[in-house]
């Protein structure tokens, strides 16, 4: 039984090309430093750099908030807005609109 001659298989009869193809496949997929592992590591690096930028922005925002709270006016504003604190001679009215109230359907 003879093997059919194909023009596509002719280059693989050369031992050097065969070794080169096997080496390339080994290096791309099976080696410890393969292209697949490098691609995965590069993706992880990009994700970590994005996370790093996010946390830098959050740190800047928190530092700005701390700077605001370090002044008397900023601290008073925060206490009034967040905890509804008031001075002794003041009255506070909290106005809530219907669309901002929680209903049983929202929960």
Coordinates of N, CA, C and O in Angstrom, one line a residue:
X1 N 0.8 -1.2 0.0 CA 0.0 0.0 0.0 C 0.9 1.2 0.0 O 1.7 1.4 0.9
X2 N 0.8 2.0 -1.0 CA 1.6 3.2 -1.1 C 0.9 4.4 -0.5 O -0.3 4.5 -0.5
X3 N 1.7 5.3 0.1 CA 1.2 6.5 0.7 C 1.0 7.5 -0.5 O 1.9 7.7 -1.3
X4 N -0.2 8.1 -0.5 CA -0.4 9.1 -1.6 C 0.5 10.3 -1.5 O 0.7 10.8 -0.4
X5 N 1.0 10.7 -2.6 CA 1.9 11.8 -2.6 C 1.1 13.1 -2.6 O 0.2 13.3 -3.4
X6 N 1.4 14.0 -1.7 CA 0.6 15.2 -1.5 C 1.6 16.4 -1.6 O 2.7 16.3 -1.0
X7 N 1.3 17.5 -2.2 CA 2.2 18.6 -2.3 C 2.2 19.3 -0.9 O 3.2 20.0 -0.7
X8 N 1.3 19.1 0.0 CA 1.3 19.7 1.3 C 2.2 19.0 2.2 O 2.7 19.6 3.2
X9 N 2.4 17.7 2.1 CA 3.2 16.9 3.0 C 4.7 16.9 2.5 O 5.5 16.4 3.3
X10 N 5.0 17.4 1.3 CA 6.3 17.3 0.8 C 7.3 18.0 1.7 O 8.4 17.5 1.9
X11 N 7.1 19.2 2.2 CA 8.1 19.9 3.0 C 8.4 19.2 4.3 O 9.5 19.3 4.9
X12 N 7.4 18.4 4.8 CA 7.7 17.7 6.1 C 8.5 16.4 5.9 O 8.9 15.8 6.9
X13 N 9.0 16.1 4.7 CA 9.9 15.0 4.5 C 11.3 15.4 4.8 O 12.1 14.6 5.1
X14 N 11.5 16.7 4.8 CA 12.8 17.3 5.2 C 12.9 17.2 6.7 O 12.1 17.8 7.4
X15 N 14.0 16.6 7.3 CA 14.1 16.4 8.7 C 14.3 17.7 9.4 O 13.8 17.9 10.6
X16 N 14.9 18.7 8.8 CA 15.2 19.9 9.5 C 13.9 20.7 9.7 O 13.7 21.3 10.7
X17 N 13.0 20.7 8.6 CA 11.8 21.4 8.8 C 10.9 20.7 9.8 O 10.2 21.3 10.6
X18 N 10.9 19.4 9.8 CA 10.1 18.6 10.8 C 10.6 19.0 12.2 O 9.7 19.2 13.1
X19 N 11.9 19.0 12.4 CA 12.4 19.3 13.7 C 12.0 20.8 14.1 O 11.6 21.0 15.3
X20 N 12.1 21.7 13.2 CA 11.7 23.1 13.4 C 10.3 23.2 13.8 O 9.9 23.9 14.7
X21 N 9.4 22.5 13.1 CA 8.0 22.6 13.4 C 7.7 22.0 14.8 O 6.9 22.5 15.6
X22 N 8.3 20.8 15.1 CA 8.1 20.2 16.4 C 8.6 21.2 17.5 O 8.0 21.4 18.6
X23 N 9.8 21.8 17.3 CA 10.4 22.7 18.3 C 9.4 23.9 18.5 O 9.2 24.4 19.6
X24 N 8.9 24.5 17.4 CA 8.0 25.6 17.5 C 6.7 25.3 18.2 O 6.3 26.0 19.1
X25 N 6.1 24.1 17.9 CA 4.9 23.7 18.6 C 5.2 23.5 20.1 O 4.5 23.9 21.0
X26 N 6.4 22.9 20.4 CA 6.8 22.7 21.8 C 6.9 24.0 22.6 O 6.4 24.2 23.7
X27 N 7.6 25.0 21.9 CA 7.9 26.2 22.6 C 6.6 27.1 22.7 O 6.4 27.8 23.7
X28 N 5.7 27.0 21.8 CA 4.4 27.8 21.9 C 3.4 27.2 22.9 O 2.7 28.0 23.5
X29 N 3.4 25.9 23.0 CA 2.3 25.3 23.8 C 2.7 24.5 25.0 O 2.0 24.5 26.0
X30 N 3.8 23.8 25.0 CA 4.1 22.9 26.0 C 5.2 23.3 27.0 O 5.3 22.7 28.1
X31 N 6.0 24.2 26.7 CA 7.2 24.6 27.5 C 6.7 25.4 28.7 O 5.6 25.9 28.7
X32 N 7.5 25.4 29.7 CA 7.2 26.2 30.9 C 7.1 27.7 30.7 O 6.4 28.4 31.4
X33 N 7.8 28.1 29.6 CA 7.8 29.5 29.3 C 7.0 29.7 28.0 O 7.4 30.5 27.1
X34 N 5.9 29.0 27.8 CA 5.2 29.0 26.5 C 4.4 30.3 26.3 O 4.3 31.1 27.2
X35 N 4.0 30.5 25.1 CA 3.3 31.7 24.7 C 1.9 31.8 25.5 O 1.5 32.9 25.9
X36 N 1.3 30.6 25.7 CA 0.0 30.7 26.5 C 0.2 31.2 27.9 O -0.6 32.0 28.4
X37 N 1.3 30.7 28.5 CA 1.6 31.2 29.9 C 1.9 32.7 29.9 O 1.4 33.4 30.8
X38 N 2.7 33.1 28.9 CA 3.0 34.5 28.8 C 1.8 35.4 28.6 O 1.7 36.5 29.2
X39 N 0.9 34.9 27.8 CA -0.3 35.6 27.5 C -1.2 35.8 28.8 O -1.7 36.8 29.1
X40 N -1.3 34.7 29.5 CA -2.0 34.7 30.8 C -1.4 35.6 31.8 O -2.1 36.4 32.4
X41 N -0.1 35.6 31.9 CA 0.6 36.5 32.8 C 0.5 38.0 32.4 O 0.3 38.8 33.3
X42 N 0.5 38.2 31.1 CA 0.4 39.6 30.7 C -1.1 40.1 31.0 O -1.2 41.3 31.3
X43 N -2.0 39.3 30.8 CA -3.4 39.6 31.2 C -3.5 39.9 32.6 O -4.2 40.9 33.0
X44 N -2.9 39.1 33.5 CA -2.9 39.4 34.9 C -2.2 40.7 35.3 O -2.7 41.4 36.1
X45 N -1.1 41.0 34.6 CA -0.4 42.2 34.8 C -1.3 43.4 34.5 O -1.4 44.4 35.2
X46 N -2.0 43.4 33.3 CA -2.9 44.5 32.9 C -4.0 44.6 34.0 O -4.4 45.8 34.3
X47 N -4.6 43.5 34.4 CA -5.6 43.6 35.4 C -5.1 44.3 36.7 O -5.8 45.1 37.3
X48 N -3.9 43.9 37.2 CA -3.4 44.4 38.4 C -3.0 45.9 38.2 O -3.2 46.7 39.2
X49 N -2.6 46.3 37.0 CA -2.3 47.7 36.8 C -3.6 48.5 36.8 O -3.6 49.7 37.3
X50 N -4.7 48.0 36.2 CA -6.0 48.7 36.3 C -6.4 48.8 37.7 O -7.0 49.9 38.1
X51 N -6.3 47.8 38.5 CA -6.6 47.8 39.9 C -5.8 48.8 40.7 O -6.3 49.5 41.5
X52 N -4.5 48.9 40.3 CA -3.6 49.8 41.0 C -4.1 51.3 40.7 O -4.1 52.1 41.6
X53 N -4.5 51.6 39.5 CA -5.0 52.9 39.1 C -6.2 53.2 39.9 O -6.4 54.3 40.3
X54 N -7.1 52.2 40.0 CA -8.4 52.4 40.7 C -8.1 52.8 42.2 O -8.7 53.7 42.7
X55 N -7.2 52.1 42.8 CA -6.9 52.3 44.2 C -6.2 53.7 44.4 O -6.3 54.3 45.4
X56 N -5.4 54.1 43.4 CA -4.7 55.4 43.5 C -5.8 56.5 43.5 O -5.7 57.4 44.2
X57 N -6.8 56.3 42.6 CA -7.9 57.3 42.6 C -8.7 57.3 43.8 O -9.0 58.4 44.3
X58 N -8.9 56.1 44.4 CA -9.6 56.1 45.7 C -8.8 56.7 46.8 O -9.4 57.4 47.7
X59 N -7.5 56.5 46.8 CA -6.7 57.2 47.8 C -6.7 58.7 47.7 O -6.8 59.4 48.7
X60 N -6.6 59.2 46.5 CA -6.7 60.6 46.3 C -8.1 61.2 46.8 O -8.1 62.2 47.4
X61 N -9.1 60.4 46.5 CA -10.5 60.9 46.9 C -10.6 60.8 48.4 O -11.1 61.8 49.0
X62 N -10.0 59.8 49.1 CA -10.0 59.7 50.5 C -9.2 60.8 51.2 O -9.6 61.4 52.2
X63 N -8.0 61.1 50.6 CA -7.2 62.2 51.1 C -7.9 63.5 51.0 O -7.8 64.3 51.9
X64 N -8.6 63.7 49.9 CA -9.4 65.0 49.8 C -10.5 65.1 50.8 O -10.7 66.1 51.4
X65 N -11.1 63.9 51.1 CA -12.2 63.9 52.1 C -11.6 64.2 53.5 O -12.1 64.9 54.4
X66 N -10.4 63.6 53.8 CA -9.7 63.8 55.1 C -9.3 65.2 55.2 O -9.4 65.8 56.3
X67 N -8.8 65.8 54.2 CA -8.4 67.2 54.2 C -9.6 68.1 54.5 O -9.5 69.1 55.3
X68 N -10.8 67.8 53.9 CA -12.0 68.5 54.2 C -12.4 68.4 55.6 O -12.9 69.3 56.3
X69 N -12.3 67.2 56.2 CA -12.8 66.9 57.5 C -11.8 67.5 58.6 O -12.2 67.5 59.8
X70 N -10.6 67.8 58.2 CA -9.7 68.4 59.2 C -10.0 69.8 59.5 O -9.5 70.3 60.5
X71 N -10.9 70.5 58.8 CA -11.2 71.8 59.1 C -12.5 71.8 59.9 O -13.3 70.9 59.8
X72 N -12.7 72.9 60.6 CA -14.0 73.0 61.5 C -15.2 73.0 60.6 O -16.2 72.3 60.9
X73 N -15.1 73.8 59.5 CA -16.3 73.9 58.6 C -16.6 72.6 58.0 O -17.8 72.2 57.8
X74 N -15.6 71.9 57.5 CA -15.8 70.6 56.9 C -16.4 69.6 57.8 O -17.3 68.8 57.5
X75 N -15.9 69.6 59.0 CA -16.4 68.6 60.0 C -17.9 68.9 60.4 O -18.7 68.0 60.5
X76 N -18.2 70.2 60.5 CA -19.6 70.6 60.8 C -20.5 70.2 59.7 O -21.6 69.7 59.9
X77 N -20.1 70.5 58.5 CA -20.9 70.1 57.3 C -21.1 68.6 57.2 O -22.3 68.2 57.0
X78 N -20.1 67.8 57.5 CA -20.3 66.4 57.5 C -21.2 65.9 58.5 O -22.1 65.1 58.3
X79 N -21.1 66.5 59.7 CA -22.0 66.1 60.9 C -23.4 66.4 60.6 O -24.3 65.6 60.8
X80 N -23.6 67.6 60.0 CA -25.0 68.0 59.6 C -25.6 67.1 58.5 O -26.8 66.8 58.6
X81 N -24.8 66.8 57.5 CA -25.4 66.1 56.3 C -25.5 64.6 56.7 O -26.5 64.0 56.3
X82 N -24.5 64.0 57.3 CA -24.5 62.6 57.5 C -25.3 62.1 58.7 O -26.0 61.1 58.7
X83 N -25.2 62.9 59.8 CA -25.9 62.5 61.1 C -27.0 63.4 61.5 O -27.5 63.3 62.6
X84 N -27.4 64.4 60.7 CA -28.4 65.3 61.0 C -28.3 66.0 62.3 O -29.2 66.2 63.1
X85 N -27.1 66.3 62.7 CA -26.8 67.1 63.9 C -27.2 68.5 63.7 O -27.2 69.0 62.6
X86 N -27.5 69.2 64.9 CA -27.9 70.6 64.8 C -27.4 71.3 66.0 O -27.0 70.7 67.0
X87 N -27.5 72.6 65.9 CA -27.2 73.4 67.1 C -28.4 73.5 68.0 O -29.5 73.1 67.6
X88 N -28.2 74.0 69.2 CA -29.3 74.0 70.2 C -30.5 74.9 69.7 O -31.6 74.6 70.0
X89 N -30.2 76.0 69.0 CA -31.3 76.9 68.7 C -31.8 76.7 67.3 O -32.4 77.6 66.7
X90 N -31.6 75.5 66.7 CA -32.0 75.2 65.3 C -33.1 74.1 65.3 O -33.1 73.3 66.1
X91 N -33.8 74.1 64.2 CA -34.8 73.1 63.9 C -34.4 72.5 62.5 O -34.0 73.2 61.6
X92 N -34.5 71.2 62.4 CA -34.1 70.5 61.1 C -35.4 69.8 60.6 O -36.0 69.1 61.3
X93 N -35.6 70.1 59.3 CA -36.8 69.4 58.7 C -36.2 68.6 57.6 O -35.5 69.1 56.7
X94 N -36.5 67.3 57.6 CA -36.1 66.4 56.5 C -37.2 66.2 55.6 O -38.3 65.7 56.0
X95 N -37.0 66.5 54.3 CA -38.0 66.4 53.3 C -37.7 65.2 52.4 O -36.6 65.1 51.8
X96 N -38.6 64.3 52.4 CA -38.5 63.1 51.6 C -39.5 63.1 50.5 O -40.7 63.3 50.8
X97 N -39.1 62.8 49.3 CA -40.1 62.8 48.2 C -40.6 61.3 48.0 O -39.9 60.4 48.4
X98 N -41.7 61.2 47.4 CA -42.3 59.8 47.2 C -41.4 58.9 46.4 O -41.3 57.7 46.7
X99 N -40.7 59.4 45.4 CA -39.9 58.5 44.6 C -38.6 58.1 45.3 O -37.9 57.2 44.9
X100 N -38.3 58.8 46.4 CA -37.1 58.4 47.2 C -37.4 57.5 48.3 O -36.5 56.9 48.9
X101 N -38.6 57.3 48.7 CA -39.0 56.4 49.8 C -39.0 54.9 49.3 O -39.4 54.6 48.2
X102 N -38.6 54.1 50.2 CA -38.6 52.6 49.9 C -40.0 52.1 50.2 O -40.6 52.4 51.1
X103 N -40.4 51.3 49.2 CA -41.7 50.6 49.4 C -41.5 49.1 49.4 O -40.4 48.6 49.2
X104 N -42.5 48.3 49.7 CA -42.4 46.9 49.7 C -42.0 46.3 48.4 O -41.3 45.3 48.3
X105 N -42.4 46.9 47.3 CA -42.0 46.5 46.0 C -40.5 46.6 45.7 O -39.9 45.8 45.0
X106 N -39.9 47.7 46.3 CA -38.5 47.9 46.1 C -37.6 46.9 46.8 O -36.5 46.7 46.4
X107 N -38.1 46.4 47.9 CA -37.3 45.5 48.7 C -37.3 44.1 48.1 O -36.8 43.5 47.5

